[in-house]
Short mmCIF file of C-alpha atoms and ligand atoms in Angstrom, two decimals:
data_model
loop_
_atom_site.label_atom_id
_atom_site.label_comp_id
_atom_site.label_asym_id
_atom_site.label_seq_id
_atom_site.Cartn_x
_atom_site.Cartn_y
_atom_site.Cartn_z
CA UNK P 1 0.00 0.00 0.00
CA UNK P 2 1.36 3.40 -0.98
CA UNK P 3 1.90 5.67 1.99
CA UNK P 4 -0.24 8.68 2.28
CA UNK P 5 1.96 11.76 1.93
CA UNK P 6 1.82 13.85 5.00
CA UNK P 7 0.31 17.18 4.30
CA UNK P 8 2.40 19.99 5.71
CA UNK P 9 0.95 21.77 8.73
CA UNK P 10 -2.03 23.77 7.71
CA UNK P 11 -1.54 27.46 7.98
CA UNK P 12 -4.82 29.02 7.06
CA UNK P 13 -8.03 27.60 8.47
CA UNK P 14 -7.47 23.84 8.86
CA UNK P 15 -11.01 23.20 10.08
CA UNK P 16 -12.25 22.95 6.47
CA UNK P 17 -9.68 20.30 5.71
CA UNK P 18 -10.55 18.53 8.98
CA UNK P 19 -14.17 18.22 7.84
CA UNK P 20 -13.01 16.77 4.53
CA UNK P 21 -10.82 14.29 6.34
CA UNK P 22 -13.69 13.28 8.61
CA UNK P 23 -15.95 12.59 5.58
CA UNK P 24 -13.24 10.59 3.79
CA UNK P 25 -12.43 8.56 6.88
CA UNK P 26 -16.07 7.84 7.65
CA UNK P 27 -16.64 6.50 4.14
CA UNK P 28 -13.57 4.28 4.38
CA UNK P 29 -14.75 2.95 7.75
CA UNK P 30 -18.24 2.21 6.44
CA UNK P 31 -16.81 0.53 3.35
CA UNK P 32 -14.58 -1.83 5.38
CA UNK P 33 -15.96 -5.32 4.84
CA UNK P 34 -13.40 -7.19 6.95
CA UNK P 35 -11.37 -6.52 10.11
CA UNK P 36 -8.28 -6.05 7.91
CA UNK P 37 -9.94 -3.28 5.89
CA UNK P 38 -10.91 -1.55 9.10
CA UNK P 39 -7.36 -1.73 10.46
CA UNK P 40 -6.09 -0.26 7.23
CA UNK P 41 -8.50 2.68 7.59
CA UNK P 42 -7.47 3.20 11.21
CA UNK P 43 -3.78 3.37 10.32
CA UNK P 44 -4.51 5.68 7.44
CA UNK P 45 -6.68 8.19 9.30
CA UNK P 46 -5.62 7.87 12.95
CA UNK P 47 -2.16 6.28 12.74
CA UNK P 48 1.20 7.84 13.53
CA UNK P 49 1.61 9.16 10.02
CA UNK P 50 -1.99 10.20 9.46
CA UNK P 51 -2.85 13.68 8.35
CA UNK P 52 -5.06 14.21 11.38
CA UNK P 53 -2.20 13.21 13.67
CA UNK P 54 -0.02 15.76 11.94
CA UNK P 55 -2.65 18.43 12.51
CA UNK P 56 -2.88 17.56 16.18
CA UNK P 57 0.89 17.72 16.53
CA UNK P 58 1.15 21.07 14.80
CA UNK P 59 -1.35 22.88 16.94
CA UNK P 60 1.40 24.41 19.03
CA UNK P 61 2.76 26.23 16.02
CA UNK P 62 -0.52 27.97 15.26
CA UNK P 63 -1.12 31.56 16.26
CA UNK P 64 -2.34 31.64 19.83
CA UNK P 65 -5.89 32.62 18.97
CA UNK P 66 -6.27 29.69 16.53
CA UNK P 67 -4.95 27.00 18.84
CA UNK P 68 -8.16 26.67 20.80
CA UNK P 69 -10.67 26.29 17.95
CA UNK P 70 -8.44 24.16 15.69
CA UNK P 71 -7.36 21.91 18.57
CA UNK P 72 -10.98 21.43 19.59
CA UNK P 73 -12.10 20.68 16.03
CA UNK P 74 -9.23 18.23 15.41
CA UNK P 75 -9.91 16.43 18.67
CA UNK P 76 -13.60 16.23 17.87
CA UNK P 77 -12.79 14.57 14.53
CA UNK P 78 -10.42 12.11 16.25
CA UNK P 79 -12.99 11.19 18.90
CA UNK P 80 -15.72 10.84 16.30
CA UNK P 81 -13.57 8.60 14.08
CA UNK P 82 -12.51 6.43 16.99
CA UNK P 83 -16.16 5.94 17.89
CA UNK P 84 -17.01 5.05 14.28
CA UNK P 85 -14.15 2.57 14.14
CA UNK P 86 -15.18 0.80 17.27
CA UNK P 87 -18.82 0.68 16.12
CA UNK P 88 -17.85 -0.74 12.77
CA UNK P 89 -15.52 -3.23 14.40
CA UNK P 90 -18.36 -4.52 16.61
CA UNK P 91 -20.65 -4.75 13.59
CA UNK P 92 -18.09 -6.77 11.63
CA UNK P 93 -17.49 -9.12 14.56
CA UNK P 94 -21.22 -9.69 14.96
CA UNK P 95 -21.57 -10.39 11.26
CA UNK P 96 -18.69 -12.87 11.33
CA UNK P 97 -20.22 -14.69 14.30
CA UNK P 98 -23.58 -14.79 12.56
CA UNK P 99 -21.97 -16.30 9.46
CA UNK P 100 -20.19 -18.95 11.52
CA UNK P 101 -23.34 -19.92 13.36
CA UNK P 102 -25.26 -20.06 10.10
CA UNK P 103 -22.64 -22.36 8.54
CA UNK P 104 -22.65 -24.73 11.52
CA UNK P 105 -26.37 -25.08 11.79
CA UNK P 106 -27.56 -28.70 11.83
CA UNK P 107 -30.45 -29.57 9.58
CA UNK P 108 -32.37 -32.09 11.65
CA UNK P 109 -34.69 -32.82 8.74
CA UNK P 110 -31.91 -34.42 6.64
CA UNK P 111 -31.98 -38.24 6.57
CA UNK P 112 -29.45 -39.81 8.99
CA UNK P 113 -26.56 -42.09 8.07
CA UNK P 114 -27.76 -45.49 6.87
CA UNK P 115 -27.48 -48.12 9.64
CA UNK P 116 -24.30 -50.18 9.55
CA UNK P 117 -24.92 -53.71 8.35
CA UNK P 118 -24.48 -56.13 11.25
CA UNK P 119 -23.12 -59.62 10.82
CA UNK P 120 -24.33 -62.80 12.45
CA UNK P 121 -23.01 -66.18 13.47
CA UNK P 122 -22.00 -68.62 10.76
CA UNK P 123 -24.53 -71.34 9.98
CA UNK P 124 -22.14 -73.97 11.35
CA UNK P 125 -21.74 -72.05 14.62
CA UNK P 126 -25.50 -71.59 14.93
CA UNK P 127 -26.04 -75.31 14.37
CA UNK P 128 -23.26 -76.27 16.78
CA UNK P 129 -24.79 -74.12 19.50
CA UNK P 130 -28.26 -75.48 18.83
CA UNK P 131 -26.99 -79.07 19.16
CA UNK P 132 -24.93 -78.23 22.27
CA UNK P 133 -28.03 -76.71 23.87
CA UNK P 134 -29.98 -79.93 23.38
CA UNK P 135 -27.33 -82.03 25.12
CA UNK P 136 -26.70 -79.49 27.86
CA UNK P 137 -30.43 -79.71 28.52
CA UNK P 138 -30.00 -83.47 28.95
CA UNK P 139 -27.23 -83.01 31.52
CA UNK P 140 -24.12 -83.20 29.33
CA UNK P 141 -21.16 -80.81 29.68
CA UNK P 142 -19.38 -79.28 26.69
CA UNK P 143 -15.62 -79.86 26.50
CA UNK P 144 -13.09 -79.33 23.73
CA UNK P 145 -9.83 -80.94 22.74
CA UNK P 146 -6.80 -80.59 20.46
CA UNK P 147 -7.08 -80.68 16.67
CA UNK P 148 -3.44 -81.67 16.35
CA UNK P 149 -3.61 -85.05 18.04
CA UNK P 150 -1.44 -87.99 18.91
CA UNK P 151 -1.92 -91.09 16.83
CA UNK P 152 -2.37 -92.79 20.20
CA UNK P 153 -5.63 -90.97 21.02
CA UNK P 154 -6.91 -90.78 17.45
CA UNK P 155 -6.44 -94.49 16.82
CA UNK P 156 -4.58 -96.77 19.25
CA UNK P 157 -6.57 -95.99 22.41
CA UNK P 158 -9.75 -96.28 20.35
CA UNK P 159 -9.01 -99.93 19.77
CA UNK P 160 -7.23 -99.33 16.47
CA UNK P 161 -3.67 -100.53 17.02
CA UNK P 162 -1.08 -99.78 14.30
CA UNK P 163 -1.95 -101.63 11.08
CA UNK P 164 -5.61 -101.94 12.08
CA UNK P 165 -7.57 -101.97 8.80
CA UNK P 166 -10.06 -99.33 9.99
CA UNK P 167 -7.26 -96.74 10.05
CA UNK P 168 -7.20 -96.73 6.26
CA UNK P 169 -10.83 -95.56 6.20
CA UNK P 170 -9.87 -92.26 7.80
CA UNK P 171 -7.83 -90.58 5.01
CA UNK P 172 -5.55 -89.17 7.69
CA UNK P 173 -3.32 -86.10 7.46
CA UNK P 174 -0.11 -87.25 9.18
CA UNK P 175 2.16 -84.53 10.60
CA UNK P 176 4.68 -87.17 11.70
CA UNK P 177 4.60 -90.88 12.50
CA UNK P 178 2.99 -90.12 15.84
CA UNK P 179 1.08 -86.90 15.22
CA UNK P 180 -2.03 -86.43 13.10
CA UNK P 181 -4.75 -83.90 12.46
CA UNK P 182 -7.57 -85.61 14.32
CA UNK P 183 -9.85 -87.43 11.90
CA UNK P 184 -12.77 -87.40 14.34
CA UNK P 185 -13.67 -86.05 17.78
CA UNK P 186 -13.54 -89.54 19.32
CA UNK P 187 -9.95 -89.11 20.67
CA UNK P 188 -11.53 -86.86 23.32
CA UNK P 189 -13.36 -89.90 24.72
CA UNK P 190 -10.08 -91.23 26.09
CA UNK P 191 -8.64 -87.82 27.00
CA UNK P 192 -11.80 -86.92 28.95
CA UNK P 193 -11.84 -90.24 30.80
CA UNK P 194 -8.16 -89.81 31.69
CA UNK P 195 -9.05 -86.44 33.18
CA UNK P 196 -12.24 -87.41 35.00
CA UNK P 197 -13.38 -90.53 36.85
CA UNK P 198 -16.87 -91.89 36.08
CA UNK P 199 -19.65 -90.94 35.85
CA UNK P 200 -19.02 -88.75 32.81
CA UNK P 201 -21.51 -87.08 30.49
CA UNK P 202 -19.86 -84.90 27.84
CA UNK P 203 -20.25 -83.61 24.32
CA UNK P 204 -17.19 -82.50 22.35
CA UNK P 205 -17.68 -80.18 19.38
CA UNK P 206 -14.80 -79.31 17.09
CA UNK P 207 -13.00 -79.35 13.78
CA UNK P 208 -11.78 -82.61 12.28
CA UNK P 209 -9.69 -83.27 9.17
CA UNK P 210 -9.68 -85.85 6.40
CA UNK P 211 -8.01 -85.96 3.00
CA UNK P 212 -11.22 -85.85 1.05
CA UNK P 213 -12.95 -83.28 -1.13
CA UNK P 214 -16.20 -83.32 -3.08
CA UNK P 215 -19.75 -81.94 -2.74
CA UNK P 216 -20.29 -83.72 0.60
CA UNK P 217 -16.69 -83.86 1.89
CA UNK P 218 -14.25 -81.08 2.74
CA UNK P 219 -10.75 -81.55 4.20
CA UNK P 220 -11.95 -79.80 7.36
CA UNK P 221 -15.40 -80.32 8.80
CA UNK P 222 -17.10 -80.35 12.19
CA UNK P 223 -18.26 -83.10 14.49
CA UNK P 224 -19.82 -83.41 17.90
CA UNK P 225 -18.85 -86.38 19.98
CA UNK P 226 -21.03 -87.64 22.79
CA UNK P 227 -19.90 -89.84 25.66
CA UNK P 228 -21.88 -91.07 28.65
CA UNK P 229 -20.29 -93.51 31.12
CA UNK P 230 -21.96 -94.57 34.32
CA UNK P 231 -23.25 -97.67 36.03
CA UNK P 232 -26.23 -99.32 34.32
CA UNK P 233 -25.99 -97.48 31.01
CA UNK P 234 -27.65 -99.45 28.22
CA UNK P 235 -28.31 -99.12 24.51
CA UNK P 236 -31.82 -97.96 25.44
CA UNK P 237 -30.30 -94.87 27.09
CA UNK P 238 -28.44 -94.12 23.86
CA UNK P 239 -31.65 -94.58 21.93
CA UNK P 240 -33.59 -92.25 24.24
CA UNK P 241 -30.95 -89.51 24.13
CA UNK P 242 -30.69 -89.65 20.35
CA UNK P 243 -34.46 -89.61 19.89
CA UNK P 244 -34.60 -86.49 22.04
CA UNK P 245 -31.83 -84.93 19.95
CA UNK P 246 -33.51 -85.84 16.63
CA UNK P 247 -36.83 -84.35 17.73
CA UNK P 248 -35.24 -81.17 19.10
CA UNK P 249 -33.34 -80.52 15.88
CA UNK P 250 -35.63 -81.92 13.16
CA UNK P 251 -39.09 -81.62 14.72
CA UNK P 252 -41.25 -83.30 17.38
CA UNK P 253 -42.75 -85.78 14.89
CA UNK P 254 -39.43 -87.48 14.16
CA UNK P 255 -38.60 -91.12 14.86
CA UNK P 256 -35.17 -92.71 14.81
CA UNK P 257 -34.01 -96.18 13.90
CA UNK P 258 -30.78 -97.96 14.77
CA UNK P 259 -29.12 -100.19 12.18
CA UNK P 260 -26.18 -102.34 13.02
CA UNK P 261 -22.85 -100.83 12.07
CA UNK P 262 -19.18 -101.12 12.80
CA UNK P 263 -16.71 -98.91 14.68
CA UNK P 264 -13.60 -100.35 16.34
CA UNK P 265 -14.29 -98.44 19.60
CA UNK P 266 -17.96 -99.37 20.13
CA UNK P 267 -19.57 -102.77 20.56
CA UNK P 268 -22.25 -103.13 19.46
CA UNK P 269 -22.06 -100.28 16.92
CA UNK P 270 -25.01 -98.66 15.22
CA UNK P 271 -25.80 -96.28 12.40
CA UNK P 272 -28.66 -93.99 13.34
CA UNK P 273 -31.29 -92.74 10.91
CA UNK P 274 -33.93 -90.07 11.49
CA UNK P 275 -37.32 -90.28 9.79
CA UNK P 276 -37.32 -87.93 6.82
CA UNK P 277 -38.74 -84.50 7.61
CA UNK P 278 -39.30 -83.65 3.93
CA UNK P 279 -41.76 -86.50 3.28
CA UNK P 280 -42.70 -87.31 6.91
CA UNK P 281 -41.06 -90.71 6.49
CA UNK P 282 -43.23 -91.81 3.56
CA UNK P 283 -40.52 -91.59 0.91
CA UNK P 284 -42.88 -89.70 -1.42
CA UNK P 285 -43.61 -86.00 -1.83
CA UNK P 286 -47.15 -84.60 -1.83
CA UNK P 287 -47.31 -84.82 -5.64
CA UNK P 288 -46.39 -88.49 -5.53
CA UNK P 289 -42.78 -88.03 -6.72
CA UNK P 290 -40.03 -89.91 -4.97
CA UNK P 291 -38.52 -87.73 -2.20
CA UNK P 292 -35.00 -86.84 -3.35
CA UNK P 293 -33.81 -85.97 0.19
CA UNK P 294 -34.16 -89.49 1.60
CA UNK P 295 -34.06 -91.07 -1.88
CA UNK P 296 -37.50 -92.53 -1.32
CA UNK P 297 -36.48 -94.51 1.76
CA UNK P 298 -38.18 -92.28 4.34
CA UNK P 299 -35.00 -92.34 6.46
CA UNK P 300 -31.87 -90.19 6.59
CA UNK P 301 -28.62 -91.33 8.17
CA UNK P 302 -27.42 -88.78 10.71
CA UNK P 303 -24.76 -90.36 12.90
CA UNK P 304 -22.70 -93.28 14.14
CA UNK P 305 -22.86 -94.58 17.69
CA UNK P 306 -22.57 -97.57 19.96
CA UNK P 307 -21.71 -98.89 23.39
CA UNK P 308 -18.16 -98.08 24.47
CA UNK P 309 -15.97 -101.11 23.72
CA UNK P 310 -14.49 -102.63 26.91
CA UNK P 311 -11.10 -102.48 25.21
CA UNK P 312 -11.33 -98.68 25.26
CA UNK P 313 -12.03 -98.75 29.02
CA UNK P 314 -8.90 -100.86 29.25
CA UNK P 315 -6.82 -97.77 28.38
CA UNK P 316 -8.29 -95.80 31.32
CA UNK P 317 -9.00 -98.58 33.77
CA UNK P 318 -6.76 -97.09 36.47
CA UNK P 319 -8.92 -93.93 36.33
CA UNK P 320 -11.88 -95.98 37.61
CA UNK P 321 -13.27 -97.24 34.33
CA UNK P 322 -13.58 -100.89 35.27
CA UNK P 323 -15.39 -102.57 32.36
CA UNK P 324 -16.95 -104.97 34.86
CA UNK P 325 -18.58 -102.08 36.69
CA UNK P 326 -19.25 -99.23 34.21
CA UNK P 327 -20.80 -99.10 30.78
CA UNK P 328 -21.14 -96.27 28.37
CA UNK P 329 -22.42 -95.11 25.03
CA UNK P 330 -20.75 -92.87 22.52
CA UNK P 331 -21.91 -91.16 19.37
CA UNK P 332 -20.43 -88.91 16.74
CA UNK P 333 -22.26 -86.69 14.31
CA UNK P 334 -21.35 -84.19 11.63
CA UNK P 335 -22.45 -80.66 12.50
CA UNK P 336 -22.15 -79.45 8.91
CA UNK P 337 -24.09 -82.45 7.70
CA UNK P 338 -26.93 -81.67 10.12
CA UNK P 339 -26.96 -78.05 8.89
CA UNK P 340 -26.98 -79.17 5.23
CA UNK P 341 -29.92 -81.49 5.83
CA UNK P 342 -31.87 -79.01 7.90
CA UNK P 343 -31.43 -76.05 5.55
CA UNK P 344 -31.21 -77.91 2.23
CA UNK P 345 -27.64 -76.83 1.47
CA UNK P 346 -26.66 -78.80 -1.64
CA UNK P 347 -22.86 -78.54 -1.41
CA UNK P 348 -20.77 -78.74 1.76
CA UNK P 349 -18.07 -76.54 0.22
CA UNK P 350 -20.47 -73.55 0.31
CA UNK P 351 -20.12 -73.61 4.10
CA UNK P 352 -16.43 -72.73 4.01
CA UNK P 353 -16.05 -70.47 0.97
CA UNK P 354 -17.12 -67.35 2.90
CA UNK P 355 -19.41 -66.09 0.12
CA UNK P 356 -21.59 -63.48 1.80
CA UNK P 357 -24.47 -64.17 -0.60
CA UNK P 358 -24.63 -67.67 0.84
CA UNK P 359 -23.90 -66.79 4.46
CA UNK P 360 -26.42 -64.00 4.80
CA UNK P 361 -29.28 -66.37 4.01
CA UNK P 362 -28.83 -67.80 7.48
CA UNK P 363 -29.08 -64.72 9.65
CA UNK P 364 -32.32 -65.41 11.48
CA UNK P 365 -31.17 -68.00 14.00
CA UNK P 366 -28.13 -66.06 15.18
N1 LIG Q 1 -15.89 -91.24 15.22
C1 LIG Q 1 -16.84 -91.88 14.33
C2 LIG Q 1 -16.68 -91.28 12.95
O1 LIG Q 1 -16.09 -90.23 12.82
C3 LIG Q 1 -18.26 -91.68 14.81
C4 LIG Q 1 -18.55 -92.36 16.11
C5 LIG Q 1 -18.35 -91.73 17.29
C6 LIG Q 1 -19.03 -93.65 16.12
C7 LIG Q 1 -18.65 -92.34 18.49
C8 LIG Q 1 -19.28 -94.31 17.28
C9 LIG Q 1 -19.12 -93.64 18.46
O2 LIG Q 1 -17.16 -91.80 11.98
#
């Protein structure tokens, strides 16, 4: 900004010039739109080098009879301009505040942020919990065990010594000669009995691993093991517990049937079927077509079970499992398989691919 030249002390009648200065300064003050403009006007008209300041300083050099009137007039202009400045400054501040408040105002009529989508438990977890709840209701406790397991617990202590032919049915992942990824939850039968004297009533959910992959097999899947050991346990107790389970999970109308089966660690062993819930056990749909779910048989296989083989008790006999005194039943079922049946999932691999379009279809039971 160019500096305003200082007008030499006024000799004649400076009051005319003072009035001019007042008008000029007042217009500049009114025109100031920002605090900076106002400061500029103040420096220019009231600052050290301002013309008015020069007038005030030069009063002493005026003839004695002029000092009074000119001094008075100059002071009046100064006072008036200072008042204008402070007025304008307040007005600008108020306007700035008003603008800030206006900018910050919240429009409560605008729509809010859309709600965040919430997730839910995986279908397998939902099903696991549902099954656990049934057995907890029957007096069983839930325990868990290692997925990386000793060959001893996975096979040997389950009455499958090395070279037992049943071992080949398991498609085992071997980590070393002695360590495997457990192929079923049954190794926890022996571990649990080692840890706790009879009676014992447990269910053991968890991941198991087999070298197998197609629409109904994945290298990792889930089982729940059941084990009940007490005095006077019979196959009828197994039957009653499994009927209760089948009805809780598949509906109160269900029946079960036990077919003879084979597992090295149970004797006798059974395969358990539940009456088909799609065709109510008739094998035919309402339109007369053969029911594809049970393949027209009216029954669906859901698990393997049996009475604990005395040879298994032999591995934990010193823990109080005297085969002459205690009996037990055991069962093992596939959690994923139960979920597939119940919800009509056609391919087991869908469960583990993590495709949200699949997963979000099962949000209700979370
Ligand atoms: N562990 C067996 C399997 O994975 C199932 C089973 C468990 C059978 C307990 C009998 C008793 O096939």
